[in-house]
mmCIF file of C-alpha atoms and ligand atoms in Angstrom:
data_model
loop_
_atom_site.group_PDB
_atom_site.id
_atom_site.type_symbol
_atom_site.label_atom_id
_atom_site.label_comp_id
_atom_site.label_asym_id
_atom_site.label_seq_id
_atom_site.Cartn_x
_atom_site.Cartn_y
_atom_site.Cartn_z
ATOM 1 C CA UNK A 5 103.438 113.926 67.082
ATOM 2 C CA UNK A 6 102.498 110.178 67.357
ATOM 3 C CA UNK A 7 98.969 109.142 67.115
ATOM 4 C CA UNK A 8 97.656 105.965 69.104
ATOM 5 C CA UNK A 9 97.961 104.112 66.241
ATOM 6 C CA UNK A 10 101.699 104.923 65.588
ATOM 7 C CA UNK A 11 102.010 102.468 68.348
ATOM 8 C CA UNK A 12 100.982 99.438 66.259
ATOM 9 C CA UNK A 13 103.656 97.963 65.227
ATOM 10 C CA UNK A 14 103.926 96.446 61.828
ATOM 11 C CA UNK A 15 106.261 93.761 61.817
ATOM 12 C CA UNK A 16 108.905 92.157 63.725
ATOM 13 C CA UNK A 17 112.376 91.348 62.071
ATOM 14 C CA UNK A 18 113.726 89.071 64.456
ATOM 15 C CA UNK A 19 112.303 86.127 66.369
ATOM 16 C CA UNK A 20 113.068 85.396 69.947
ATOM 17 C CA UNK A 21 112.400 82.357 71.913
ATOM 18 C CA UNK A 22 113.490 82.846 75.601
ATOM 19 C CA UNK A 23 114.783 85.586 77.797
ATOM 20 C CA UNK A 24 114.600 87.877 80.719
ATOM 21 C CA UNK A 25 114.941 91.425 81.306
ATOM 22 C CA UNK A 26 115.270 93.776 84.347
ATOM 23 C CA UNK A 27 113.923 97.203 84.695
ATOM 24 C CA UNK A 28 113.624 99.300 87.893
ATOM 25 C CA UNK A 29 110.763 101.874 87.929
ATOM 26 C CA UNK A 30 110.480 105.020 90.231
ATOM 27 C CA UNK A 31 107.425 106.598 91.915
ATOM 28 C CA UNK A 32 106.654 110.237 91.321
ATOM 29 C CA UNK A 33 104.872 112.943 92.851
ATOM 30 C CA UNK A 34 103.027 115.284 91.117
ATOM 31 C CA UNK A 35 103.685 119.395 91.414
ATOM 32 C CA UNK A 36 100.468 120.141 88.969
ATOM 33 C CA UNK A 37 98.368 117.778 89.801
ATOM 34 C CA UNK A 38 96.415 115.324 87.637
ATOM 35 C CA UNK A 39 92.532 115.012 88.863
ATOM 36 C CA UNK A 40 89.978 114.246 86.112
ATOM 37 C CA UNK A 41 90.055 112.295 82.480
ATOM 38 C CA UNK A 42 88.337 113.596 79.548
ATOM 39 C CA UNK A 43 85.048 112.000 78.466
ATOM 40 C CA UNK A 44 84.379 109.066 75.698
ATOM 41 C CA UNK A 45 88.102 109.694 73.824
ATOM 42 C CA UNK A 46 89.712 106.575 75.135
ATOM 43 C CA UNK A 47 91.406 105.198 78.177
ATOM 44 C CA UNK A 48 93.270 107.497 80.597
ATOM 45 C CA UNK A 49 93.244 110.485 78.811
ATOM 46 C CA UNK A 50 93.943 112.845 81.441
ATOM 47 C CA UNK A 51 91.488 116.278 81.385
ATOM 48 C CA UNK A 52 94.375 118.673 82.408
ATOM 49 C CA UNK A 53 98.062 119.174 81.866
ATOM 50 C CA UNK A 54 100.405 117.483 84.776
ATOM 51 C CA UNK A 55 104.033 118.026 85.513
ATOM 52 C CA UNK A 56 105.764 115.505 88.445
ATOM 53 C CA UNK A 57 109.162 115.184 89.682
ATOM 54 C CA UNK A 58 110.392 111.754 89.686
ATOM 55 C CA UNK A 59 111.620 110.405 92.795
ATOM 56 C CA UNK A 60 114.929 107.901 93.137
ATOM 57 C CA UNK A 61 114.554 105.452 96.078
ATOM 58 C CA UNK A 62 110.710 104.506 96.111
ATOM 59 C CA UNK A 63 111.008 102.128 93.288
ATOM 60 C CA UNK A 64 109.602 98.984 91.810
ATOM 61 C CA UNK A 65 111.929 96.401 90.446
ATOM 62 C CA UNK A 66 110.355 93.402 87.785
ATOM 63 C CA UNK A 67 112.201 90.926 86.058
ATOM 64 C CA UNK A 68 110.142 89.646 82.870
ATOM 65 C CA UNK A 69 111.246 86.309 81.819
ATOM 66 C CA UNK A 70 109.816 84.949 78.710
ATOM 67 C CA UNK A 71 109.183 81.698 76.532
ATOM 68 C CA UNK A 72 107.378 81.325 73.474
ATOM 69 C CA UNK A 73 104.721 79.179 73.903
ATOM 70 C CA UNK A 74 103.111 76.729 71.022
ATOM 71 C CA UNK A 75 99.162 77.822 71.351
ATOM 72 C CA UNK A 76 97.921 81.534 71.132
ATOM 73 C CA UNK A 77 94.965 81.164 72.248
ATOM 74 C CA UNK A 78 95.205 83.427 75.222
ATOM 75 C CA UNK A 79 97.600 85.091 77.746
ATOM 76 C CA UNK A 80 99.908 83.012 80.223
ATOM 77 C CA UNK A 81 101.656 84.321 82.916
ATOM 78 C CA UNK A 82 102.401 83.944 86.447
ATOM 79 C CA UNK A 83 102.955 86.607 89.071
ATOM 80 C CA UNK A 84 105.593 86.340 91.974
ATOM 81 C CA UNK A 85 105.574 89.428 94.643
ATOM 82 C CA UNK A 86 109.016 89.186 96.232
ATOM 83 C CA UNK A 87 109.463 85.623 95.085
ATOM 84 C CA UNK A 88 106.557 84.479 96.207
ATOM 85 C CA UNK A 89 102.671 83.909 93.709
ATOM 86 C CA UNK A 90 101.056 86.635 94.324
ATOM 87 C CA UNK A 91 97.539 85.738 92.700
ATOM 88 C CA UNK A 92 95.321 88.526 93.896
ATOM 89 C CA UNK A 93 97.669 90.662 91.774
ATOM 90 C CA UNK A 94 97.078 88.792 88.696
ATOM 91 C CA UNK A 95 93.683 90.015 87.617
ATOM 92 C CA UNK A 96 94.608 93.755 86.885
ATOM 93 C CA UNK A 97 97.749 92.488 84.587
ATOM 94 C CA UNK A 98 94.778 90.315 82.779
ATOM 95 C CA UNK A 99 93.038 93.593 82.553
ATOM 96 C CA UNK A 100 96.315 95.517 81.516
ATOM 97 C CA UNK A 101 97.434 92.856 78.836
ATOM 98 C CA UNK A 102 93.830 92.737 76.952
ATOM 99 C CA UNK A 103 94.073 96.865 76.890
ATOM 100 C CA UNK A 104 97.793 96.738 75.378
ATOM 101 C CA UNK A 105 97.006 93.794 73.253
ATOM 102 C CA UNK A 106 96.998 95.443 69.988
ATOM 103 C CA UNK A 107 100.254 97.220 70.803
ATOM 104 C CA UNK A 108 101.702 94.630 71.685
ATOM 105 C CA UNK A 109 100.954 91.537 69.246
ATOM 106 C CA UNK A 110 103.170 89.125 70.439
ATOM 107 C CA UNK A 111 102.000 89.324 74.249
ATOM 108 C CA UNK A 112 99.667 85.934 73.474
ATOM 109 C CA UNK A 113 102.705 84.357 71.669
ATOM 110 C CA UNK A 114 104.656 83.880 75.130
ATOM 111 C CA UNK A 115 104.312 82.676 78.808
ATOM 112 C CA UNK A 116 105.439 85.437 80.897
ATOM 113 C CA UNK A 117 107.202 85.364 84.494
ATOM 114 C CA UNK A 118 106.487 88.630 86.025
ATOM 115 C CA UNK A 119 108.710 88.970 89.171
ATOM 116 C CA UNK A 120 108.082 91.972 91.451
ATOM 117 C CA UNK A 121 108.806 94.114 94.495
ATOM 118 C CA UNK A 122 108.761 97.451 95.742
ATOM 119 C CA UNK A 123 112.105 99.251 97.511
ATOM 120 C CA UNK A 124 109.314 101.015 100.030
ATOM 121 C CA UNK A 125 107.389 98.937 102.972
ATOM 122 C CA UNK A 126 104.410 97.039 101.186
ATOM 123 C CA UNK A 127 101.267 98.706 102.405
ATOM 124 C CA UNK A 128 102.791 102.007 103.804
ATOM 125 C CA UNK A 129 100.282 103.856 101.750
ATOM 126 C CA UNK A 130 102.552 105.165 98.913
ATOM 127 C CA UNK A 131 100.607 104.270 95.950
ATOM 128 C CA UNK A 132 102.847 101.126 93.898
ATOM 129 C CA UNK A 133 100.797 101.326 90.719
ATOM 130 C CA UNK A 134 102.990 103.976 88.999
ATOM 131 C CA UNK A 135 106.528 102.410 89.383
ATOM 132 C CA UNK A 136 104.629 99.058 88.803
ATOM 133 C CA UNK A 137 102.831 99.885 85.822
ATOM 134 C CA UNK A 138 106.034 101.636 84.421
ATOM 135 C CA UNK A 139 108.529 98.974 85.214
ATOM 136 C CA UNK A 140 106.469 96.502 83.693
ATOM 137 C CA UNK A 141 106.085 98.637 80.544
ATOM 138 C CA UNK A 142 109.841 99.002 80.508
ATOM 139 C CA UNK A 143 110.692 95.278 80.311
ATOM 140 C CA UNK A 144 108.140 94.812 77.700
ATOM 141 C CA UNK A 145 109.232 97.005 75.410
ATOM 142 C CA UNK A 146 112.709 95.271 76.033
ATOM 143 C CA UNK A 147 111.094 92.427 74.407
ATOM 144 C CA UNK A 148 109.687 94.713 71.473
ATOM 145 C CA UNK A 149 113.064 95.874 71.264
ATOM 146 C CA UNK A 150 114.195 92.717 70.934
ATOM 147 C CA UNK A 151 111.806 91.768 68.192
ATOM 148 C CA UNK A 152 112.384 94.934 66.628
ATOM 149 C CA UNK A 153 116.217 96.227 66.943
ATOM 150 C CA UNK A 154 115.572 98.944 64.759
ATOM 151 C CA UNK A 155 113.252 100.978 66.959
ATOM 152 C CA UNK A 156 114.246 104.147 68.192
ATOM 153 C CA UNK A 157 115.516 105.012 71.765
ATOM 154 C CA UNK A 158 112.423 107.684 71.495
ATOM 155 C CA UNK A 159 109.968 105.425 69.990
ATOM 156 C CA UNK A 160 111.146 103.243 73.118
ATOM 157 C CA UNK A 161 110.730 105.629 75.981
ATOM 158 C CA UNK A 162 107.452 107.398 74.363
ATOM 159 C CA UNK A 163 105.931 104.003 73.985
ATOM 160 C CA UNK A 164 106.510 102.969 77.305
ATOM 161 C CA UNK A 165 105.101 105.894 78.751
ATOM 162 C CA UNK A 166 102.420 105.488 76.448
ATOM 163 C CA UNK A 167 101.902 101.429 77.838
ATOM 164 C CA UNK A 168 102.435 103.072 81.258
ATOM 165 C CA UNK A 169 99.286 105.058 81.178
ATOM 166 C CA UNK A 170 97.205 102.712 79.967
ATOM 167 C CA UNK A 171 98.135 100.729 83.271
ATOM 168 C CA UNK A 172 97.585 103.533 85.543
ATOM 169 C CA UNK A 173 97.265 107.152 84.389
ATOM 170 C CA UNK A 174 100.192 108.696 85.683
ATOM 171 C CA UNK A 175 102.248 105.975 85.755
ATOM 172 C CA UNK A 176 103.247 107.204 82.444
ATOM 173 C CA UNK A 177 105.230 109.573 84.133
ATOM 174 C CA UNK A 178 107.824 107.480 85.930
ATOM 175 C CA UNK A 179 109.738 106.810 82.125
ATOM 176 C CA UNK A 180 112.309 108.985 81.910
ATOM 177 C CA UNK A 181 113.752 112.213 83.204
ATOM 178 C CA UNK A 182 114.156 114.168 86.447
ATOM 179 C CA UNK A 183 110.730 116.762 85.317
ATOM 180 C CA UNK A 184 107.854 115.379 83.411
ATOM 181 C CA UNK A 185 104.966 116.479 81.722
ATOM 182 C CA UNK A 186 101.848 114.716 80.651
ATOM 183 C CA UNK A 187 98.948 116.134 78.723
ATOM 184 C CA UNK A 188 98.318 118.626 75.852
ATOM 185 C CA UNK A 189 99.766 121.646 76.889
ATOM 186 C CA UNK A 190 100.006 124.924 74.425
ATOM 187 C CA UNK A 191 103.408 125.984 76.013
ATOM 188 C CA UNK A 192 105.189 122.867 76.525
ATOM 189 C CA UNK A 193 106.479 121.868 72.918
ATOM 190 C CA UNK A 194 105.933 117.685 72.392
ATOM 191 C CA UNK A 195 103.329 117.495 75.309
ATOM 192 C CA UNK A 196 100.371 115.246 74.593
ATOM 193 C CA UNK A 197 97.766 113.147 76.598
ATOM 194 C CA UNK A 198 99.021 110.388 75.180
ATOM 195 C CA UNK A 199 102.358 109.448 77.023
ATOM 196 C CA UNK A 200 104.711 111.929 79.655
ATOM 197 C CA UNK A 201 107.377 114.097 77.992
ATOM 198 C CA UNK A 202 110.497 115.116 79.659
ATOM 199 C CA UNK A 203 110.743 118.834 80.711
ATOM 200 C CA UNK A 204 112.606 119.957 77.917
ATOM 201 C CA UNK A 205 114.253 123.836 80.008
ATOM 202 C CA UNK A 206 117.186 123.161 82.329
ATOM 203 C CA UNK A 207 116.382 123.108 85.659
ATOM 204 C CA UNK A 208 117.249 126.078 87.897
ATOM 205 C CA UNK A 209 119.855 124.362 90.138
ATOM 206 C CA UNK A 210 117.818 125.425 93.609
ATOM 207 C CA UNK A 211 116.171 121.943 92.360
ATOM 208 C CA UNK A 212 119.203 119.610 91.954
ATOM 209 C CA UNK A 213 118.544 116.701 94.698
ATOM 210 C CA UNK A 214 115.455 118.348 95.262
ATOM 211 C CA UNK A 215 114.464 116.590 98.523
ATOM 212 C CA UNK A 216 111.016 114.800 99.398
ATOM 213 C CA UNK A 217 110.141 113.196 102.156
ATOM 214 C CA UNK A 218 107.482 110.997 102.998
ATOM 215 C CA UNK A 219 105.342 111.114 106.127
ATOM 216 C CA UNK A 220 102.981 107.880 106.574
ATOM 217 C CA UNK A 221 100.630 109.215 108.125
ATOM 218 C CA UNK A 222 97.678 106.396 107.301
ATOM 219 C CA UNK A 223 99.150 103.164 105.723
ATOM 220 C CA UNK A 224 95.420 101.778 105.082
ATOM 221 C CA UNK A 225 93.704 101.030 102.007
ATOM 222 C CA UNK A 226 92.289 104.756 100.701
ATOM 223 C CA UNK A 227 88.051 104.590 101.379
ATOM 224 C CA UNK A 228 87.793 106.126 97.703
ATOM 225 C CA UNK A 229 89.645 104.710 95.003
ATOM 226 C CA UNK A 230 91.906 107.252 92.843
ATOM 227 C CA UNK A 231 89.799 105.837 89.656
ATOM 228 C CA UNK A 232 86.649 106.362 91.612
ATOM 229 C CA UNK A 233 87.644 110.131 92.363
ATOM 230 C CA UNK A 234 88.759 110.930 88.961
ATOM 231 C CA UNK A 235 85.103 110.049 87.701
ATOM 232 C CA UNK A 236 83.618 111.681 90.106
ATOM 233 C CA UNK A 237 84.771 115.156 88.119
ATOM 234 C CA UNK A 238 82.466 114.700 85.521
ATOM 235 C CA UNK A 239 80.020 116.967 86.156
ATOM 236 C CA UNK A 240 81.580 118.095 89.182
ATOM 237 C CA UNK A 241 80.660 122.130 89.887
ATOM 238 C CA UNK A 242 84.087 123.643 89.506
ATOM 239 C CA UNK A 243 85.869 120.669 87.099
ATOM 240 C CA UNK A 244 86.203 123.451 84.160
ATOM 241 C CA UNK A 245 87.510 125.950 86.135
ATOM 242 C CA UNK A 246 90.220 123.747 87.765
ATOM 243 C CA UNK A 247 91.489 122.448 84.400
ATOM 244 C CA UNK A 248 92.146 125.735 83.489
ATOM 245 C CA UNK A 249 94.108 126.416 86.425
ATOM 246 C CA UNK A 250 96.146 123.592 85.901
ATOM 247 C CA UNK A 251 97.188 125.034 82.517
ATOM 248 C CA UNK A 252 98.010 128.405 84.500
ATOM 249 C CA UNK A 253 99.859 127.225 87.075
ATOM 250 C CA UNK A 254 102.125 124.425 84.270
ATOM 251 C CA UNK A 255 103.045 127.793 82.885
ATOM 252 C CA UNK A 256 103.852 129.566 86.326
ATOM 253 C CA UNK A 257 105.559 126.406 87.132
ATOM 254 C CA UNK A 258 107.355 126.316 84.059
ATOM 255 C CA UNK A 259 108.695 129.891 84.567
ATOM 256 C CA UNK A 260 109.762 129.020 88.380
ATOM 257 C CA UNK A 261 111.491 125.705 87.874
ATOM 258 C CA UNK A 262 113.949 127.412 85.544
ATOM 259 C CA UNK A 263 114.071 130.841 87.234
ATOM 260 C CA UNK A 264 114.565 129.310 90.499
ATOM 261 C CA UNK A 265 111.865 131.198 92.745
ATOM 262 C CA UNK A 266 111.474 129.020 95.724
ATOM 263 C CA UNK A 267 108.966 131.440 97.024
ATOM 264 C CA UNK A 268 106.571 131.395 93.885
ATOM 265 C CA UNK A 269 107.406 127.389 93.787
ATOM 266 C CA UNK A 270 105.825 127.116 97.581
ATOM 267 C CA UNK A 271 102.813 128.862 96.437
ATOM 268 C CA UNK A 272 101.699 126.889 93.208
ATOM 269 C CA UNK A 273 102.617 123.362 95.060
ATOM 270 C CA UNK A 274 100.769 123.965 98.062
ATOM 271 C CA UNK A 275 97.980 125.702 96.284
ATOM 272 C CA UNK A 276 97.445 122.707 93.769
ATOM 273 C CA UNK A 277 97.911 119.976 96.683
ATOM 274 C CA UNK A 278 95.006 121.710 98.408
ATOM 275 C CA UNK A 279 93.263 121.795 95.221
ATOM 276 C CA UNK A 280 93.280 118.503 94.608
ATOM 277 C CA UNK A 281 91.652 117.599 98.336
ATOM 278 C CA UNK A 282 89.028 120.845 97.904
ATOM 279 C CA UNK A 283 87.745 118.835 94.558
ATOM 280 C CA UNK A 284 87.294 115.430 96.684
ATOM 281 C CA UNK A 285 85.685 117.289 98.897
ATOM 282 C CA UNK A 286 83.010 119.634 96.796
ATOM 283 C CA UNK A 287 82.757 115.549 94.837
ATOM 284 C CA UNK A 288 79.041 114.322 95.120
ATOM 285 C CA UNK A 289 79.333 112.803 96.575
ATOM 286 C CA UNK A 290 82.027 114.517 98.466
ATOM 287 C CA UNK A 291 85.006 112.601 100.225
ATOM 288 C CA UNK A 292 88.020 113.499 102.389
ATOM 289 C CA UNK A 293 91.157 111.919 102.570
ATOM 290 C CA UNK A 294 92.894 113.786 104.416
ATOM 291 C CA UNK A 295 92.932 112.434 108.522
ATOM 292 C CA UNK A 296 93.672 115.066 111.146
ATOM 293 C CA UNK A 297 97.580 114.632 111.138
ATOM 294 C CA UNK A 298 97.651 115.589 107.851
ATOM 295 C CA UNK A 299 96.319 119.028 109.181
ATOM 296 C CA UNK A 300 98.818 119.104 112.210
ATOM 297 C CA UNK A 301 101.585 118.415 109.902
ATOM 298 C CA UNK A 302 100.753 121.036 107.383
ATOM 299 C CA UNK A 303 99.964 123.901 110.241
ATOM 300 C CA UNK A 304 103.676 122.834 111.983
ATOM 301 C CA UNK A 305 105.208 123.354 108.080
ATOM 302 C CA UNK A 306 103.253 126.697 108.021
ATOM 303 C CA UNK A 307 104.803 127.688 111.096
ATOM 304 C CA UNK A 308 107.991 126.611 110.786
ATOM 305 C CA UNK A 309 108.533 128.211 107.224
ATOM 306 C CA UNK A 310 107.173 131.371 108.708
ATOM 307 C CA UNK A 311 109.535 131.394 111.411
ATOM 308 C CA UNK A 312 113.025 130.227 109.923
ATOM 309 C CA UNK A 313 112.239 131.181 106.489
ATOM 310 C CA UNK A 314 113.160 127.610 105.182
ATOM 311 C CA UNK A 315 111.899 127.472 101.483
ATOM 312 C CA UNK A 316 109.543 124.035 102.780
ATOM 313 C CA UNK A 317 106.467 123.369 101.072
ATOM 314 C CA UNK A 318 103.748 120.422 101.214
ATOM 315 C CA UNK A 319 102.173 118.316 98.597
ATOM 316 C CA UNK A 320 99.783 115.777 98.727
ATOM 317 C CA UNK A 321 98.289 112.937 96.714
ATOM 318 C CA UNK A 322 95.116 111.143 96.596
ATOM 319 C CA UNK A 323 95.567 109.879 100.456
ATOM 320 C CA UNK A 324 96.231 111.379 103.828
ATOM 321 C CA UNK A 325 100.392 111.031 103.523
ATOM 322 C CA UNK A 326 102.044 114.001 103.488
ATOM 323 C CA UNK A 327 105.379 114.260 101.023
ATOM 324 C CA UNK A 328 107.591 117.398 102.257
ATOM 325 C CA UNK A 329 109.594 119.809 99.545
ATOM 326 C CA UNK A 330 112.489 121.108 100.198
ATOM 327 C CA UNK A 331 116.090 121.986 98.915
ATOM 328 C CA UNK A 332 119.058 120.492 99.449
ATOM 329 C CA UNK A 333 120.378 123.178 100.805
ATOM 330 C CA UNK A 334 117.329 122.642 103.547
ATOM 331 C CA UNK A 335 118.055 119.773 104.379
ATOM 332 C CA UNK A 336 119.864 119.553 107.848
ATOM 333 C CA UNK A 337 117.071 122.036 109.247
ATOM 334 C CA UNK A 338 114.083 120.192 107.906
ATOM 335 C CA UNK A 339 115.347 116.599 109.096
ATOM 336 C CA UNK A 340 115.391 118.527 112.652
ATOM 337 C CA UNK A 341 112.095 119.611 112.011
ATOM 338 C CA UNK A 342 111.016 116.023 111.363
ATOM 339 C CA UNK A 343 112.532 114.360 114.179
ATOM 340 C CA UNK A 344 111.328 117.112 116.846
ATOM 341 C CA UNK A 345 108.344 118.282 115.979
ATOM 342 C CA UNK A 346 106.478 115.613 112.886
ATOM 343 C CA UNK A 347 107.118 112.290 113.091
ATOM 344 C CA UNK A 348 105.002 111.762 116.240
ATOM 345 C CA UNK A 349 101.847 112.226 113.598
ATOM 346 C CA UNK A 350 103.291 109.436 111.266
ATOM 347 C CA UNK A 351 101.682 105.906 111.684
ATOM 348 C CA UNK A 352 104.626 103.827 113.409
ATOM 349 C CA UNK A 353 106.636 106.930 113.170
ATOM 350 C CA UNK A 354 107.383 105.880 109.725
ATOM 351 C CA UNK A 355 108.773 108.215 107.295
ATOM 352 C CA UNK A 356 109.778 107.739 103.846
ATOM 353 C CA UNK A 357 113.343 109.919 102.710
ATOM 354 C CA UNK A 358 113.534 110.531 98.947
ATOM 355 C CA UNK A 359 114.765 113.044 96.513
ATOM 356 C CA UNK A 360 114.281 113.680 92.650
ATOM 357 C CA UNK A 361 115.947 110.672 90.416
ATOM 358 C CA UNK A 362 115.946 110.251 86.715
ATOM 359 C CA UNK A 363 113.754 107.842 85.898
ATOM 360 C CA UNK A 364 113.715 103.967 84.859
ATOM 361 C CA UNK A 365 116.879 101.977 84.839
ATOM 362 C CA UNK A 366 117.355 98.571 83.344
ATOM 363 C CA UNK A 367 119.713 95.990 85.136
ATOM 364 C CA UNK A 368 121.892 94.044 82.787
ATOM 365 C CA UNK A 369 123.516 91.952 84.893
ATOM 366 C CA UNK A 370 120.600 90.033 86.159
HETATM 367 O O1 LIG B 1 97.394 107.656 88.221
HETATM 368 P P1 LIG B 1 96.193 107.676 89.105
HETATM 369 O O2 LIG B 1 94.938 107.320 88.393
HETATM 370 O O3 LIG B 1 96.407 106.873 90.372
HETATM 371 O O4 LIG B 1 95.932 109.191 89.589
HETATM 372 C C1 LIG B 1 96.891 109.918 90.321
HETATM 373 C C2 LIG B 1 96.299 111.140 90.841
HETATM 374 C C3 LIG B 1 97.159 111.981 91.785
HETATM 375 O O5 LIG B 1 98.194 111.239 92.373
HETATM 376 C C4 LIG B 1 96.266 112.496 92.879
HETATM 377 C C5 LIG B 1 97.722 113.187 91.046
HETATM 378 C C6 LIG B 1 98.851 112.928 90.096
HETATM 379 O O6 LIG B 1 98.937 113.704 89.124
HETATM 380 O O7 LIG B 1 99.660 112.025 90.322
#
């Protein structure tokens, strides 16, 4: 098991002057969710157990290019959204580069062209910090790699995860693999709240193309900040109860994703999504995120399942947006479902279609 400091690397054995790398990053949604980092042990250390699956088509792509530069005295890079500078973006890479600094020595020794953009709708609501954090990760460890040919392909993907989270906590969880785990779990062998591990069972096949879709229901900026709400369970009345939950329900979940039990599945996503909103809301001070069309689409879900016996389930994440869980098998009935009866209660009648992917991709060819 690596330690934090296992990610210091020693010394480089090649030197590189100029180059560019490509990595596309996916989103993810969490089943077990992550609410809450521990106390006073370092940065993004998360206070329960997650698991996620990662999604395919809600991606970030970056392209790094890089030049070493002649002074060290501090970072240089520029930022392009879609092509374009995109400077209000700039000052939470500043932030990210000072916190990876000492894993990454050579970060000063360049001048960096970060080029970005997201495969979903900019400002539909779906959170880009995860595939953005992780892509970014990806393409410098490329460079590490680079510096360092001898580094392992786990080294490589643990690392990054590990970078990842110290951009945005669960970011570390769009890496690699279709099931991932982050945190310190007893039962899941390798897991640690220092990076996300792949879920090392095979996966009942009920989950192959597991589908998700996205209803936007509110594309606007979120009136409490995830990093805001995670703070706000210190101290919080049931925080030690719910972190031991989340360790219960990882091992339910464990159990289900390899037995196949669509039924139990239903019941520890939905009961974890609602969960995570009951903690907002018994926060002090308390919040809701949730707007009333998240409730209308939930109840018609309800009723639906209990009607056609579809194996459909909600989750949720820290915003009103509701993503939809189904089967593949599902998915002809649950697209009718969408068009007839939910997509009047998404913003712009947007909706989002994904399903689960494998993780982050590098392009070669760019
Ligand atoms: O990674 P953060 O700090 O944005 O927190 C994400 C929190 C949830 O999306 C609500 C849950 C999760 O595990 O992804």
């Amino acid at each position: 098991m690596f330690s934090e400091n296992d990610f210091i690397p020693k010394k480089f054995s090649q030197s590189v002057e100029t180059g560019k790398f490509e990595w596309s990053s996916p989103s993810n949604i969490a089943l077990v969710k992550y609410w809450g980092k521990k106390e006073g042990v370092g940065q993004q250390i998360p206070a329960n157990p997650s698991i996620s699956f990662t999604l395919n088509n809600c991606k970030t792509i970056t392209t790094l290019a890089f030049a070493r530069k002649q002074s060290q005295d501090g970072f240089s890079f520029e930022l392009l959204f879609e092509g374009k500078p995109k400077e209000d973006f700039k000052p939470k890479i500043q932030q990210f580069f000072e916190r990876v600094l000492v894993y990454l020595p050579f970060l000063k020794e360049y001048h960096f062209v970060i080029d970005t953009q997201n495969t979903f709708p900019h400002s539909s609501g779906i959170a880009s910090s995860a595939s953005g954090m992780a892509a970014l990760s990806m393409n410098l460890m490329s460079l590490e790699k680079a510096l360092n040919p001898n580094m392992t392909e786990d080294y490589f993907y643990q690392k990054a995860s590990f970078l990842a989270r110290l951009g945005s906590g669960s970011a570390c969880r769009s890496v690699k693999g279709e099931v991932v785990v982050w945190g310190n779990h007893d039962n899941v062998k390798g897991s640690t709240d220092l990076y996300g591990v792949e879920f090392s069972h095979r996966i009942h096949e009920n989950f192959k193309n597991f589908q998700d879709t996205i209803l936007l229901v509110d594309k606007g900026e979120k009136q409490v900040s995830s990093s805001v709400g995670h703070n706000l369970m210190h101290n919080h009345p049931f925080a030690e109860r719910r972190f031991e939950q989340a360790h219960e329900n990882l091992d339910k979940l464990s159990k289900v994703l390899q037995d196949g039990n669509l039924d139990e599945f239903i019941a520890i996503v939905e009961s974890e999504a609602l969960t995570l909103h009951a903690m907002m809301m018994t926060s002090l001070p308390y919040f809701i995120l949730m707007k009333p069309n998240t409730l209308e689409i939930i109840n018609k879900i309800w009723k639906f399942r209990n009607e056609t016996k579809t194996p459909v389930c909600f989750t949720l994440d820290a915003g009103a947006n509701v993503h939809i869980l189904y089967p593949e098998t599902a998915k002809e009935a649950v697209s009718q479902l969408i068009k007839t009866e939910l997509v009047g209660y998404c913003q712009n009648g947007h909706y989002i279609c994904d399903q689960i992917g494998i993780g982050s991709i590098e392009n070669k060819n760019n």
